[in-house]
Tab-separated table of N, CA and C in Angstrom:
chain	number	residue	atom	x	y	z
A	1069	GLN	N	23.964	-5.540	-1.408
A	1069	GLN	CA	25.267	-5.835	-0.831
A	1069	GLN	C	24.819	-5.899	0.276
A	1070	VAL	N	24.721	-6.852	1.230
A	1070	VAL	CA	24.623	-6.331	3.032
A	1070	VAL	C	26.031	-5.691	2.969
A	1071	GLN	N	26.422	-5.650	4.214
A	1071	GLN	CA	27.870	-4.835	5.366
A	1071	GLN	C	27.299	-4.283	6.161
A	1072	LEU	N	28.304	-5.057	7.069
A	1072	LEU	CA	27.889	-4.790	8.475
A	1072	LEU	C	29.386	-4.846	8.545
A	1073	VAL	N	29.708	-3.415	9.168
A	1073	VAL	CA	31.001	-2.870	9.456
A	1073	VAL	C	31.424	-2.793	10.621
A	1074	GLU	N	32.331	-2.996	11.060
A	1074	GLU	CA	32.326	-2.698	13.158
A	1074	GLU	C	33.766	-1.750	13.011
A	1075	SER	N	33.975	-1.254	13.703
A	1075	SER	CA	34.887	-0.262	14.542
A	1075	SER	C	34.884	-0.511	15.972
A	1076	GLY	N	36.371	0.427	16.236
A	1076	GLY	CA	35.962	0.723	17.658
A	1076	GLY	C	37.167	0.123	18.904
A	1077	GLY	N	37.862	-1.329	18.600
A	1077	GLY	CA	38.826	-1.792	18.912
A	1077	GLY	C	40.031	-1.305	19.307
A	1078	GLY	N	40.396	-2.303	20.358
A	1078	GLY	CA	41.711	-1.442	20.669
A	1078	GLY	C	42.539	-1.794	21.877
A	1079	ALA	N	43.438	-1.777	22.259
A	1079	ALA	CA	44.259	-1.900	23.507
A	1079	ALA	C	43.972	-1.238	24.481
A	1080	VAL	N	43.394	-2.023	25.902
A	1080	VAL	CA	43.616	-0.615	26.268
A	1080	VAL	C	43.459	-1.562	28.238
A	1081	GLN	N	43.781	-0.390	29.699
A	1081	GLN	CA	43.684	-1.375	30.398
A	1081	GLN	C	42.686	-1.895	31.201
A	1082	ALA	N	42.419	-2.530	32.440
A	1082	ALA	CA	41.935	-2.642	32.598
A	1082	ALA	C	40.978	-1.529	33.652
A	1083	GLY	N	39.644	-1.757	33.529
A	1083	GLY	CA	38.649	-0.712	34.392
A	1083	GLY	C	38.540	0.476	32.713
A	1084	ASP	N	39.344	0.705	31.754
A	1084	ASP	CA	38.935	1.488	30.689
A	1084	ASP	C	37.286	0.788	30.226
A	1085	SER	N	37.203	2.055	29.244
A	1085	SER	CA	35.983	1.765	28.662
A	1085	SER	C	36.416	1.551	27.040
A	1086	LEU	N	35.576	1.068	26.366
A	1086	LEU	CA	35.970	0.911	24.892
A	1086	LEU	C	34.325	1.374	24.324
A	1087	ARG	N	34.289	1.662	22.756
A	1087	ARG	CA	32.979	1.633	22.877
A	1087	ARG	C	33.168	1.462	20.733
A	1088	LEU	N	32.196	0.303	20.512
A	1088	LEU	CA	32.405	-0.184	19.432
A	1088	LEU	C	31.473	-0.460	18.327
A	1089	SER	N	31.485	0.704	17.538
A	1089	SER	CA	30.345	0.584	16.017
A	1089	SER	C	30.417	-0.372	15.676
A	1090	CYS	N	28.946	-0.527	14.943
A	1090	CYS	CA	28.130	-1.522	13.913
A	1090	CYS	C	27.363	-0.313	12.892
A	1091	ALA	N	27.861	-1.320	11.736
A	1091	ALA	CA	27.110	-0.182	10.479
A	1091	ALA	C	26.608	-0.604	9.961
A	1092	ALA	N	25.104	-1.115	10.051
A	1092	ALA	CA	24.654	-1.969	8.634
A	1092	ALA	C	24.213	-1.361	7.288
A	1093	SER	N	24.441	-1.606	6.594
A	1093	SER	CA	24.114	-1.389	5.448
A	1093	SER	C	23.340	-2.275	4.669
A	1094	GLY	N	22.456	-2.155	3.535
A	1094	GLY	CA	21.881	-3.456	2.527
A	1094	GLY	C	21.218	-3.826	2.735
A	1095	LEU	N	20.533	-4.734	4.612
A	1095	LEU	CA	19.967	-5.716	4.631
A	1095	LEU	C	18.276	-5.720	3.980
A	1096	PRO	N	18.258	-6.532	3.601
A	1096	PRO	CA	16.838	-7.348	3.114
A	1096	PRO	C	15.677	-7.115	3.775
A	1097	PHE	N	15.944	-6.855	5.618
A	1097	PHE	CA	14.289	-6.760	5.834
A	1097	PHE	C	14.710	-6.070	6.906
A	1098	SER	N	13.618	-5.184	7.288
A	1098	SER	CA	13.457	-3.955	7.770
A	1098	SER	C	13.308	-4.647	9.860
A	1099	ASN	N	12.625	-5.772	9.660
A	1099	ASN	CA	12.878	-6.164	11.205
A	1099	ASN	C	13.726	-7.355	11.638
A	1100	TYR	N	14.575	-7.000	12.981
A	1100	TYR	CA	16.138	-7.829	12.700
A	1100	TYR	C	16.102	-8.458	14.842
A	1101	VAL	N	16.941	-8.646	14.532
A	1101	VAL	CA	17.515	-8.508	15.870
A	1101	VAL	C	19.179	-8.179	15.349
A	1102	MET	N	19.581	-7.372	16.240
A	1102	MET	CA	21.425	-7.131	16.124
A	1102	MET	C	21.861	-7.830	17.664
A	1103	GLY	N	23.088	-8.101	17.078
A	1103	GLY	CA	23.744	-9.455	18.558
A	1103	GLY	C	25.180	-9.134	18.004
A	1104	TRP	N	25.714	-8.897	19.327
A	1104	TRP	CA	27.066	-8.883	19.645
A	1104	TRP	C	27.543	-10.260	20.210
A	1105	PHE	N	28.875	-10.527	19.702
A	1105	PHE	CA	29.320	-12.038	20.201
A	1105	PHE	C	30.882	-11.769	20.105
A	1106	ARG	N	31.806	-12.562	21.172
A	1106	ARG	CA	32.770	-12.608	21.706
A	1106	ARG	C	33.385	-13.933	21.248
A	1107	GLN	N	35.002	-14.100	20.925
A	1107	GLN	CA	35.200	-14.792	20.489
A	1107	GLN	C	37.200	-14.182	20.820
A	1108	ALA	N	37.477	-15.033	22.585
A	1108	ALA	CA	38.710	-15.185	22.667
A	1108	ALA	C	39.759	-16.559	22.300
A	1109	PRO	N	41.047	-16.656	22.004
A	1109	PRO	CA	41.751	-17.618	21.384
A	1109	PRO	C	41.181	-18.788	21.897
A	1110	GLY	N	40.914	-19.996	21.222
A	1110	GLY	CA	40.258	-21.555	21.573
A	1110	GLY	C	39.552	-21.632	22.317
A	1111	LYS	N	38.549	-20.691	22.656
A	1111	LYS	CA	37.106	-20.701	22.785
A	1111	LYS	C	35.755	-20.989	21.634
A	1112	GLU	N	35.000	-20.585	22.446
A	1112	GLU	CA	33.867	-20.802	21.203
A	1112	GLU	C	33.109	-19.144	21.453
A	1113	ARG	N	32.557	-18.954	20.619
A	1113	ARG	CA	31.979	-17.724	20.055
A	1113	ARG	C	30.663	-17.418	21.333
A	1114	GLU	N	30.741	-16.423	21.832
A	1114	GLU	CA	29.982	-15.727	22.984
A	1114	GLU	C	29.282	-14.982	22.441
A	1115	PHE	N	28.018	-15.334	23.236
A	1115	PHE	CA	27.094	-14.518	22.993
A	1115	PHE	C	27.567	-13.549	24.350
A	1116	VAL	N	27.208	-12.236	23.410
A	1116	VAL	CA	27.290	-10.415	24.947
A	1116	VAL	C	25.820	-10.096	24.548
A	1117	LEU	N	25.530	-9.329	23.840
A	1117	LEU	CA	23.414	-8.804	23.750
A	1117	LEU	C	23.150	-9.167	22.524
A	1118	GLY	N	21.458	-9.095	22.656
A	1118	GLY	CA	20.800	-9.135	21.192
A	1118	GLY	C	19.770	-7.713	21.180
A	1119	ILE	N	19.411	-6.824	20.161
A	1119	ILE	CA	18.629	-6.305	20.367
A	1119	ILE	C	17.805	-6.345	18.775
A	1120	ASN	N	16.551	-6.441	20.212
A	1120	ASN	CA	15.558	-6.187	18.482
A	1120	ASN	C	15.131	-4.464	18.525
A	1121	TRP	N	15.815	-4.588	17.254
A	1121	TRP	CA	15.383	-3.485	15.907
A	1121	TRP	C	14.341	-2.598	16.077
A	1122	SER	N	13.650	-3.794	16.299
A	1122	SER	CA	11.477	-2.784	15.753
A	1122	SER	C	11.804	-2.553	17.451
A	1123	ASP	N	11.559	-3.254	18.544
A	1123	ASP	CA	10.979	-1.980	19.806
A	1123	ASP	C	12.355	-2.275	20.684
A	1124	GLY	N	13.108	-2.219	20.057
A	1124	GLY	CA	14.634	-1.654	21.281
A	1124	GLY	C	14.524	-2.391	22.451
A	1125	SER	N	14.227	-3.513	22.380
A	1125	SER	CA	15.107	-4.688	23.507
A	1125	SER	C	15.614	-5.362	23.781
A	1126	ILE	N	16.377	-5.028	24.611
A	1126	ILE	CA	17.583	-5.819	24.790
A	1126	ILE	C	17.832	-7.205	25.405
A	1127	TYR	N	18.510	-7.628	25.123
A	1127	TYR	CA	18.552	-9.111	26.406
A	1127	TYR	C	20.349	-9.374	26.814
A	1128	TYR	N	20.462	-8.711	27.408
A	1128	TYR	CA	22.291	-8.815	28.162
A	1128	TYR	C	22.462	-10.279	28.427
A	1129	ALA	N	23.919	-10.453	27.917
A	1129	ALA	CA	24.446	-11.903	28.840
A	1129	ALA	C	24.833	-11.282	30.121
A	1130	ASP	N	24.587	-13.000	31.110
A	1130	ASP	CA	25.289	-12.295	32.516
A	1130	ASP	C	25.627	-11.483	32.278
A	1131	SER	N	27.125	-12.216	31.802
A	1131	SER	CA	28.897	-12.056	31.873
A	1131	SER	C	29.480	-10.199	31.854
A	1132	VAL	N	28.527	-9.417	30.811
A	1132	VAL	CA	28.687	-7.993	30.974
A	1132	VAL	C	27.441	-7.609	31.541
A	1133	LYS	N	26.361	-7.974	31.625
A	1133	LYS	CA	25.310	-7.071	32.728
A	1133	LYS	C	25.841	-5.988	33.198
A	1134	GLY	N	25.335	-4.641	33.178
A	1134	GLY	CA	25.961	-3.557	34.694
A	1134	GLY	C	27.004	-3.453	34.038
A	1135	ARG	N	28.335	-3.935	33.033
A	1135	ARG	CA	29.159	-3.196	32.672
A	1135	ARG	C	28.594	-2.224	30.628
A	1136	PHE	N	28.069	-3.465	30.169
A	1136	PHE	CA	27.950	-3.378	28.697
A	1136	PHE	C	26.700	-2.758	28.419
A	1137	THR	N	26.326	-1.737	27.774
A	1137	THR	CA	25.302	-0.873	27.908
A	1137	THR	C	25.118	-1.174	25.779
A	1138	PHE	N	24.274	-0.864	25.411
A	1138	PHE	CA	24.178	-0.819	23.852
A	1138	PHE	C	23.280	1.046	23.113
A	1139	ALA	N	23.612	1.334	22.336
A	1139	ALA	CA	22.966	2.436	22.082
A	1139	ALA	C	22.322	2.384	20.425
A	1140	ARG	N	21.691	2.832	19.602
A	1140	ARG	CA	21.824	2.592	18.812
A	1140	ARG	C	21.400	4.256	17.473
A	1141	ASP	N	21.854	4.627	16.328
A	1141	ASP	CA	21.383	5.607	15.570
A	1141	ASP	C	20.687	4.693	14.632
A	1142	ASN	N	19.072	4.937	14.391
A	1142	ASN	CA	17.963	4.294	13.849
A	1142	ASN	C	18.495	5.612	12.497
A	1143	ALA	N	18.653	6.467	12.307
A	1143	ALA	CA	19.156	7.401	11.149
A	1143	ALA	C	19.738	6.350	10.681
A	1144	LYS	N	21.200	5.913	10.749
A	1144	LYS	CA	22.301	5.692	10.577
A	1144	LYS	C	22.203	4.536	10.588
A	1145	ASN	N	21.040	3.799	10.824
A	1145	ASN	CA	21.490	2.205	11.266
A	1145	ASN	C	22.845	1.577	11.723
A	1146	THR	N	23.295	2.378	12.250
A	1146	THR	CA	24.043	1.736	13.179
A	1146	THR	C	24.089	1.181	14.825
A	1147	GLY	N	24.441	0.525	15.231
A	1147	GLY	CA	24.496	-0.068	17.047
A	1147	GLY	C	25.969	0.651	17.671
A	1148	TYR	N	25.802	0.907	19.018
A	1148	TYR	CA	27.197	1.185	19.448
A	1148	TYR	C	27.152	0.146	20.857
A	1149	LEU	N	27.997	-0.580	20.705
A	1149	LEU	CA	28.473	-1.579	22.411
A	1149	LEU	C	29.690	-0.755	23.644
A	1150	GLN	N	28.970	0.009	24.290
A	1150	GLN	CA	29.959	0.571	25.292
A	1150	GLN	C	29.562	0.132	26.262
A	1151	MET	N	30.972	-0.642	26.641
A	1151	MET	CA	32.156	-1.653	27.305
A	1151	MET	C	32.368	-0.981	28.453
A	1152	ASN	N	32.099	-0.674	29.444
A	1152	ASN	CA	32.864	0.249	30.650
A	1152	ASN	C	33.546	-0.783	31.583
A	1153	SER	N	34.207	-0.578	32.847
A	1153	SER	CA	35.227	-1.262	33.728
A	1153	SER	C	36.028	-2.649	33.195
A	1154	LEU	N	36.234	-2.588	31.939
A	1154	LEU	CA	36.916	-3.652	30.663
A	1154	LEU	C	37.208	-4.126	32.468
A	1155	GLU	N	37.828	-6.197	31.433
A	1155	GLU	CA	38.345	-6.925	32.275
A	1155	GLU	C	39.655	-7.612	31.307
A	1156	PRO	N	40.692	-8.628	31.864
A	1156	PRO	CA	41.692	-9.289	30.766
A	1156	PRO	C	40.402	-10.063	30.599
A	1157	ALA	N	39.318	-10.641	31.450
A	1157	ALA	CA	37.932	-11.720	29.990
A	1157	ALA	C	37.856	-11.326	29.493
A	1158	ASP	N	37.189	-9.738	28.677
A	1158	ASP	CA	37.310	-9.763	27.864
A	1158	ASP	C	37.901	-9.822	26.903
A	1159	THR	N	39.087	-9.386	27.018
A	1159	THR	CA	39.731	-9.365	25.936
A	1159	THR	C	39.181	-10.728	24.462
A	1160	ALA	N	38.641	-10.437	23.033
A	1160	ALA	CA	38.135	-11.040	22.213
A	1160	ALA	C	37.826	-10.464	21.355
A	1161	VAL	N	37.948	-10.914	20.377
A	1161	VAL	CA	37.436	-10.652	18.628
A	1161	VAL	C	35.959	-9.995	19.150
A	1162	TYR	N	35.666	-9.134	18.855
A	1162	TYR	CA	34.149	-8.823	18.773
A	1162	TYR	C	33.866	-8.772	18.099
A	1163	TYR	N	32.231	-9.211	17.428
A	1163	TYR	CA	31.036	-9.433	16.028
A	1163	TYR	C	30.157	-8.487	16.243
A	1164	CYS	N	29.443	-7.978	15.575
A	1164	CYS	CA	28.586	-7.678	15.256
A	1164	CYS	C	27.683	-8.728	14.160
A	1165	ALA	N	26.330	-8.854	14.385
A	1165	ALA	CA	25.638	-10.149	13.377
A	1165	ALA	C	24.211	-9.351	13.528
A	1166	VAL	N	24.006	-9.405	12.499
A	1166	VAL	CA	22.320	-9.040	11.998
A	1166	VAL	C	21.699	-10.998	11.604
A	1167	GLY	N	19.985	-10.902	12.304
A	1167	GLY	CA	19.207	-11.880	11.727
A	1167	GLY	C	17.987	-11.369	12.165
A	1168	ARG	N	17.080	-12.455	11.501
A	1168	ARG	CA	15.753	-12.204	11.661
A	1168	ARG	C	15.205	-13.042	12.340
A	1169	ILE	N	15.133	-13.055	13.650
A	1169	ILE	CA	14.996	-14.124	15.339
A	1169	ILE	C	13.654	-13.519	15.777
A	1170	ILE	N	13.174	-15.048	15.702
A	1170	ILE	CA	11.299	-14.906	16.766
A	1170	ILE	C	11.966	-14.897	17.832
A	1171	LEU	N	12.102	-15.849	18.201
A	1171	LEU	CA	12.238	-16.297	19.993
A	1171	LEU	C	12.712	-15.378	20.214
A	1172	ARG	N	12.874	-14.518	21.734
A	1172	ARG	CA	13.871	-14.032	22.639
A	1172	ARG	C	15.140	-14.897	23.447
A	1173	ASN	N	14.693	-16.365	22.640
A	1173	ASN	CA	15.973	-17.138	23.743
A	1173	ASN	C	16.726	-17.595	22.579
A	1174	GLN	N	16.563	-17.410	21.278
A	1174	GLN	CA	17.558	-17.629	20.445
A	1174	GLN	C	18.646	-16.450	19.878
A	1175	TYR	N	18.485	-15.543	20.885
A	1175	TYR	CA	19.428	-14.589	20.606
A	1175	TYR	C	20.960	-14.818	20.634
A	1176	ARG	N	21.082	-15.649	21.393
A	1176	ARG	CA	22.177	-16.008	22.371
A	1176	ARG	C	23.013	-17.147	21.313
A	1177	TYR	N	22.107	-17.618	20.372
A	1177	TYR	CA	22.500	-18.924	19.533
A	1177	TYR	C	23.598	-18.378	17.840
A	1178	PRO	N	24.950	-19.159	17.636
A	1178	PRO	CA	25.128	-17.874	16.467
A	1178	PRO	C	24.304	-18.111	14.819
A	1179	ASN	N	24.237	-19.252	15.160
A	1179	ASN	CA	23.497	-20.070	14.132
A	1179	ASN	C	22.528	-19.302	13.503
A	1180	SER	N	21.265	-18.290	14.870
A	1180	SER	CA	19.833	-17.356	14.204
A	1180	SER	C	20.178	-16.153	13.564
A	1181	TYR	N	21.953	-16.111	13.586
A	1181	TYR	CA	22.289	-14.962	12.911
A	1181	TYR	C	22.694	-15.003	11.191
A	1182	THR	N	22.294	-14.373	10.234
A	1182	THR	CA	22.739	-14.416	8.405
A	1182	THR	C	23.350	-13.816	8.321
A	1183	TYR	N	23.654	-12.736	9.048
A	1183	TYR	CA	24.786	-11.814	8.275
A	1183	TYR	C	25.911	-11.222	9.883
A	1184	TRP	N	27.245	-11.495	9.081
A	1184	TRP	CA	27.820	-11.055	10.210
A	1184	TRP	C	29.416	-10.088	9.891
A	1185	GLY	N	29.291	-8.817	11.074
A	1185	GLY	CA	30.625	-8.220	10.724
A	1185	GLY	C	31.933	-9.224	10.770
A	1186	GLN	N	33.277	-8.654	10.023
A	1186	GLN	CA	34.212	-8.230	10.265
A	1186	GLN	C	35.063	-8.922	11.366
A	1187	GLY	N	34.260	-8.167	12.269
A	1187	GLY	CA	35.205	-8.257	13.588
A	1187	GLY	C	36.233	-7.380	14.287
A	1188	THR	N	36.140	-7.141	15.673
A	1188	THR	CA	37.316	-6.409	15.912
A	1188	THR	C	38.271	-6.218	16.642
A	1189	GLN	N	39.071	-6.527	17.583
A	1189	GLN	CA	40.054	-6.864	18.535
A	1189	GLN	C	39.996	-5.945	19.676
A	1190	VAL	N	39.632	-6.555	20.752
A	1190	VAL	CA	39.521	-6.275	22.280
A	1190	VAL	C	40.339	-6.856	22.717
A	1191	THR	N	41.695	-6.153	23.705
A	1191	THR	CA	43.162	-6.112	24.286
A	1191	THR	C	42.409	-5.748	25.320
A	1192	VAL	N	42.088	-6.583	26.522
A	1192	VAL	CA	42.512	-5.861	27.584
A	1192	VAL	C	43.766	-6.386	29.289
A	1193	SER	N	44.532	-5.174	29.199
A	1193	SER	CA	45.548	-5.992	29.747
A	1193	SER	C	45.375	-5.695	31.224
A	1194	SER	N	45.957	-6.401	32.252
A	1194	SER	CA	45.749	-6.354	33.599
A	1194	SER	C	47.171	-4.899	34.260
């Protein structure tokens, strides 16, 4: 049974930092991309970043480049989204997802991913 368990969301002030985690288990494949997305009320799900778990290459959305970073613990199959300099516009439910994706230009599409976490709320107040 595949599980993606997210944690780390919360309510913070603008300029603060948060770290989200996504622990993956039961994956039926070893070569995959882990993606992070967010969805604000009334908006479409937005790509944040994608990491090729095999080679460690990371593709960031322009909206978070320079503020968000990613780290991982291979032994725990866990990815960490470090969010710095948070802004009210970052308020959303954040999701991690996993899929077998070949082309990097496909990382940004939710339909490219097979498995999804339950989401965790991040609220940034000004």
